[in-house]
Amino acid sequence: MVVALATEAGVLGLDHPRIEENLKRSRAKAVKASVLSQAQALLDTNPPSCHAAATLLADALVHEPDSSDYRKLLEKAVRLEITERSGDALSPEIRDATVDLHVNERLLDALQRVRSSDTATG
């Protein structure tokens, strides 16, 4: 509703910094909700699409690094992926360290994708 009202205000020429700021925040919240919903849907499939969900979340986390929601769901996706590959063969301490390592690898990959697309677009 906020997005529709702010967009309409812009069409009518009613420019105001608070309207623009609220529109920006509302759009960001809508994008975040969409990404989280898409990632959760990927994890809810049978079998879960852990790799796709983790890639989506890592890309989102690069653009919003302070998002604990993205981080928690990324860790969940990576944990599921590791469990699918290794079963319960890893001790909890090793599994936690492995999850952290894989999360950081995903984030590095996402940063490299962003960096390469930035250099490609000039």
PDB file of C-alpha atoms in Angstrom:
ATOM      1  CA  MET A   1       0.000   0.000   0.000  1.00  0.00           C
ATOM      2  CA  VAL A   2       2.830   2.374   0.884  1.00  0.00           C
ATOM      3  CA  VAL A   3       4.510   1.613  -2.436  1.00  0.00           C
ATOM      4  CA  ALA A   4       1.308   2.307  -4.384  1.00  0.00           C
ATOM      5  CA  LEU A   5       0.640   5.564  -2.534  1.00  0.00           C
ATOM      6  CA  ALA A   6       4.199   6.814  -2.895  1.00  0.00           C
ATOM      7  CA  THR A   7       4.266   5.909  -6.573  1.00  0.00           C
ATOM      8  CA  GLU A   8       0.988   7.738  -7.109  1.00  0.00           C
ATOM      9  CA  ALA A   9       2.340  10.774  -5.219  1.00  0.00           C
ATOM     10  CA  GLY A  10       5.343  10.788  -7.547  1.00  0.00           C
ATOM     11  CA  VAL A  11       3.080  10.651 -10.606  1.00  0.00           C
ATOM     12  CA  LEU A  12       1.127  13.601  -9.249  1.00  0.00           C
ATOM     13  CA  GLY A  13       4.329  15.560  -8.661  1.00  0.00           C
ATOM     14  CA  LEU A  14       4.075  15.465  -4.882  1.00  0.00           C
ATOM     15  CA  ASP A  15       7.768  15.062  -4.192  1.00  0.00           C
ATOM     16  CA  HIS A  16       8.856  14.957  -0.588  1.00  0.00           C
ATOM     17  CA  PRO A  17      11.983  13.381   0.958  1.00  0.00           C
ATOM     18  CA  ARG A  18       9.980  11.401   3.503  1.00  0.00           C
ATOM     19  CA  ILE A  19       7.741   9.937   0.807  1.00  0.00           C
ATOM     20  CA  GLU A  20      10.778   8.894  -1.209  1.00  0.00           C
ATOM     21  CA  GLU A  21      12.512   7.423   1.854  1.00  0.00           C
ATOM     22  CA  ASN A  22       9.417   5.451   2.872  1.00  0.00           C
ATOM     23  CA  LEU A  23       9.026   4.195  -0.688  1.00  0.00           C
ATOM     24  CA  LYS A  24      12.650   3.078  -0.747  1.00  0.00           C
ATOM     25  CA  ARG A  25      12.300   1.227   2.583  1.00  0.00           C
ATOM     26  CA  SER A  26       9.010  -0.387   1.568  1.00  0.00           C
ATOM     27  CA  ARG A  27      10.452  -1.606  -1.724  1.00  0.00           C
ATOM     28  CA  ALA A  28      13.492  -3.030   0.091  1.00  0.00           C
ATOM     29  CA  LYS A  29      11.214  -4.871   2.540  1.00  0.00           C
ATOM     30  CA  ALA A  30       9.149  -6.257  -0.329  1.00  0.00           C
ATOM     31  CA  VAL A  31      12.276  -7.490  -2.117  1.00  0.00           C
ATOM     32  CA  LYS A  32      13.587  -9.067   1.089  1.00  0.00           C
ATOM     33  CA  ALA A  33      10.292 -10.831   1.772  1.00  0.00           C
ATOM     34  CA  SER A  34      10.262 -12.126  -1.798  1.00  0.00           C
ATOM     35  CA  VAL A  35      13.831 -13.466  -1.604  1.00  0.00           C
ATOM     36  CA  LEU A  36      13.176 -15.162   1.738  1.00  0.00           C
ATOM     37  CA  SER A  37       9.954 -16.670   0.411  1.00  0.00           C
ATOM     38  CA  GLN A  38      11.669 -17.961  -2.748  1.00  0.00           C
ATOM     39  CA  ALA A  39      14.544 -19.449  -0.751  1.00  0.00           C
ATOM     40  CA  GLN A  40      12.193 -21.142   1.708  1.00  0.00           C
ATOM     41  CA  ALA A  41      10.158 -22.542  -1.181  1.00  0.00           C
ATOM     42  CA  LEU A  42      13.342 -24.010  -2.677  1.00  0.00           C
ATOM     43  CA  LEU A  43      14.159 -25.625   0.674  1.00  0.00           C
ATOM     44  CA  ASP A  44      10.615 -26.976   1.004  1.00  0.00           C
ATOM     45  CA  THR A  45      10.752 -28.902  -2.280  1.00  0.00           C
ATOM     46  CA  ASN A  46      11.318 -32.648  -2.212  1.00  0.00           C
ATOM     47  CA  PRO A  47      14.247 -33.074  -2.460  1.00  0.00           C
ATOM     48  CA  PRO A  48      15.261 -29.614  -1.241  1.00  0.00           C
ATOM     49  CA  SER A  49      17.074 -27.368  -3.722  1.00  0.00           C
ATOM     50  CA  CYS A  50      19.705 -26.397  -1.173  1.00  0.00           C
ATOM     51  CA  HIS A  51      22.286 -25.228  -3.689  1.00  0.00           C
ATOM     52  CA  ALA A  52      19.853 -22.901  -5.466  1.00  0.00           C
ATOM     53  CA  ALA A  53      18.541 -21.515  -2.173  1.00  0.00           C
ATOM     54  CA  ALA A  54      22.065 -20.934  -0.850  1.00  0.00           C
ATOM     55  CA  THR A  55      23.099 -19.143  -4.041  1.00  0.00           C
ATOM     56  CA  LEU A  56      20.014 -16.912  -3.920  1.00  0.00           C
ATOM     57  CA  LEU A  57      20.594 -16.065  -0.259  1.00  0.00           C
ATOM     58  CA  ALA A  58      24.333 -15.447  -0.659  1.00  0.00           C
ATOM     59  CA  ASP A  59      23.637 -13.044  -3.527  1.00  0.00           C
ATOM     60  CA  ALA A  60      21.060 -11.225  -1.386  1.00  0.00           C
ATOM     61  CA  LEU A  61      23.411 -11.133   1.596  1.00  0.00           C
ATOM     62  CA  VAL A  62      26.107  -9.460  -0.502  1.00  0.00           C
ATOM     63  CA  HIS A  63      23.691  -6.587  -1.148  1.00  0.00           C
ATOM     64  CA  GLU A  64      22.371  -6.479   2.421  1.00  0.00           C
ATOM     65  CA  PRO A  65      25.220  -7.752   4.631  1.00  0.00           C
ATOM     66  CA  ASP A  66      23.524  -6.886   7.924  1.00  0.00           C
ATOM     67  CA  SER A  67      20.505  -9.111   7.287  1.00  0.00           C
ATOM     68  CA  SER A  68      20.342 -11.782   9.957  1.00  0.00           C
ATOM     69  CA  ASP A  69      17.300 -13.273   8.182  1.00  0.00           C
ATOM     70  CA  TYR A  70      19.326 -13.971   5.046  1.00  0.00           C
ATOM     71  CA  ARG A  71      22.243 -15.284   7.094  1.00  0.00           C
ATOM     72  CA  LYS A  72      20.124 -17.681   9.179  1.00  0.00           C
ATOM     73  CA  LEU A  73      18.359 -19.129   6.156  1.00  0.00           C
ATOM     74  CA  LEU A  74      21.669 -19.417   4.266  1.00  0.00           C
ATOM     75  CA  GLU A  75      23.132 -21.376   7.190  1.00  0.00           C
ATOM     76  CA  LYS A  76      20.044 -23.612   7.193  1.00  0.00           C
ATOM     77  CA  ALA A  77      20.385 -24.256   3.438  1.00  0.00           C
ATOM     78  CA  VAL A  78      24.087 -25.075   3.750  1.00  0.00           C
ATOM     79  CA  ARG A  79      23.465 -27.322   6.775  1.00  0.00           C
ATOM     80  CA  LEU A  80      20.802 -29.247   4.822  1.00  0.00           C
ATOM     81  CA  GLU A  81      23.134 -29.560   1.844  1.00  0.00           C
ATOM     82  CA  ILE A  82      25.958 -30.900   4.017  1.00  0.00           C
ATOM     83  CA  THR A  83      23.612 -33.327   5.782  1.00  0.00           C
ATOM     84  CA  GLU A  84      22.362 -34.612   2.414  1.00  0.00           C
ATOM     85  CA  ARG A  85      25.942 -35.285   1.308  1.00  0.00           C
ATOM     86  CA  SER A  86      27.459 -36.680   4.495  1.00  0.00           C
ATOM     87  CA  GLY A  87      24.467 -37.839   6.500  1.00  0.00           C
ATOM     88  CA  ASP A  88      25.093 -37.808  10.244  1.00  0.00           C
ATOM     89  CA  ALA A  89      28.724 -38.873   9.884  1.00  0.00           C
ATOM     90  CA  LEU A  90      30.055 -35.535  11.147  1.00  0.00           C
ATOM     91  CA  SER A  91      30.217 -34.606  14.824  1.00  0.00           C
ATOM     92  CA  PRO A  92      28.294 -31.436  15.745  1.00  0.00           C
ATOM     93  CA  GLU A  93      31.513 -29.441  16.197  1.00  0.00           C
ATOM     94  CA  ILE A  94      32.845 -30.441  12.802  1.00  0.00           C
ATOM     95  CA  ARG A  95      29.451 -29.886  11.162  1.00  0.00           C
ATOM     96  CA  ASP A  96      29.228 -26.343  12.611  1.00  0.00           C
ATOM     97  CA  ALA A  97      32.732 -25.523  11.388  1.00  0.00           C
ATOM     98  CA  THR A  98      31.923 -27.007   7.982  1.00  0.00           C
ATOM     99  CA  VAL A  99      28.724 -24.959   7.744  1.00  0.00           C
ATOM    100  CA  ASP A 100      30.650 -21.780   8.581  1.00  0.00           C
ATOM    101  CA  LEU A 101      33.276 -22.615   5.978  1.00  0.00           C
ATOM    102  CA  HIS A 102      30.703 -23.310   3.264  1.00  0.00           C
ATOM    103  CA  VAL A 103      28.716 -20.170   4.103  1.00  0.00           C
ATOM    104  CA  ASN A 104      31.875 -18.106   3.720  1.00  0.00           C
ATOM    105  CA  GLU A 105      32.681 -19.857   0.433  1.00  0.00           C
ATOM    106  CA  ARG A 106      29.184 -19.038  -0.840  1.00  0.00           C
ATOM    107  CA  LEU A 107      29.613 -15.400   0.146  1.00  0.00           C
ATOM    108  CA  LEU A 108      32.996 -15.188  -1.578  1.00  0.00           C
ATOM    109  CA  ASP A 109      31.485 -16.699  -4.735  1.00  0.00           C
ATOM    110  CA  ALA A 110      28.637 -14.178  -4.608  1.00  0.00           C
ATOM    111  CA  LEU A 111      31.090 -11.296  -4.146  1.00  0.00           C
ATOM    112  CA  GLN A 112      33.083 -12.506  -7.141  1.00  0.00           C
ATOM    113  CA  ARG A 113      29.908 -12.663  -9.268  1.00  0.00           C
ATOM    114  CA  VAL A 114      29.005  -9.108  -8.276  1.00  0.00           C
ATOM    115  CA  ARG A 115      32.523  -7.899  -8.909  1.00  0.00           C
ATOM    116  CA  SER A 116      32.735  -9.570 -12.319  1.00  0.00           C
ATOM    117  CA  SER A 117      29.330  -8.176 -13.343  1.00  0.00           C
ATOM    118  CA  ASP A 118      30.408  -4.694 -12.182  1.00  0.00           C
ATOM    119  CA  THR A 119      33.581  -4.841 -14.280  1.00  0.00           C
ATOM    120  CA  ALA A 120      31.634  -6.216 -17.262  1.00  0.00           C
ATOM    121  CA  THR A 121      29.153  -3.326 -17.147  1.00  0.00           C
ATOM    122  CA  GLY A 122      31.995  -0.877 -16.707  1.00  0.00           C
TER     123      GLY A 122
END
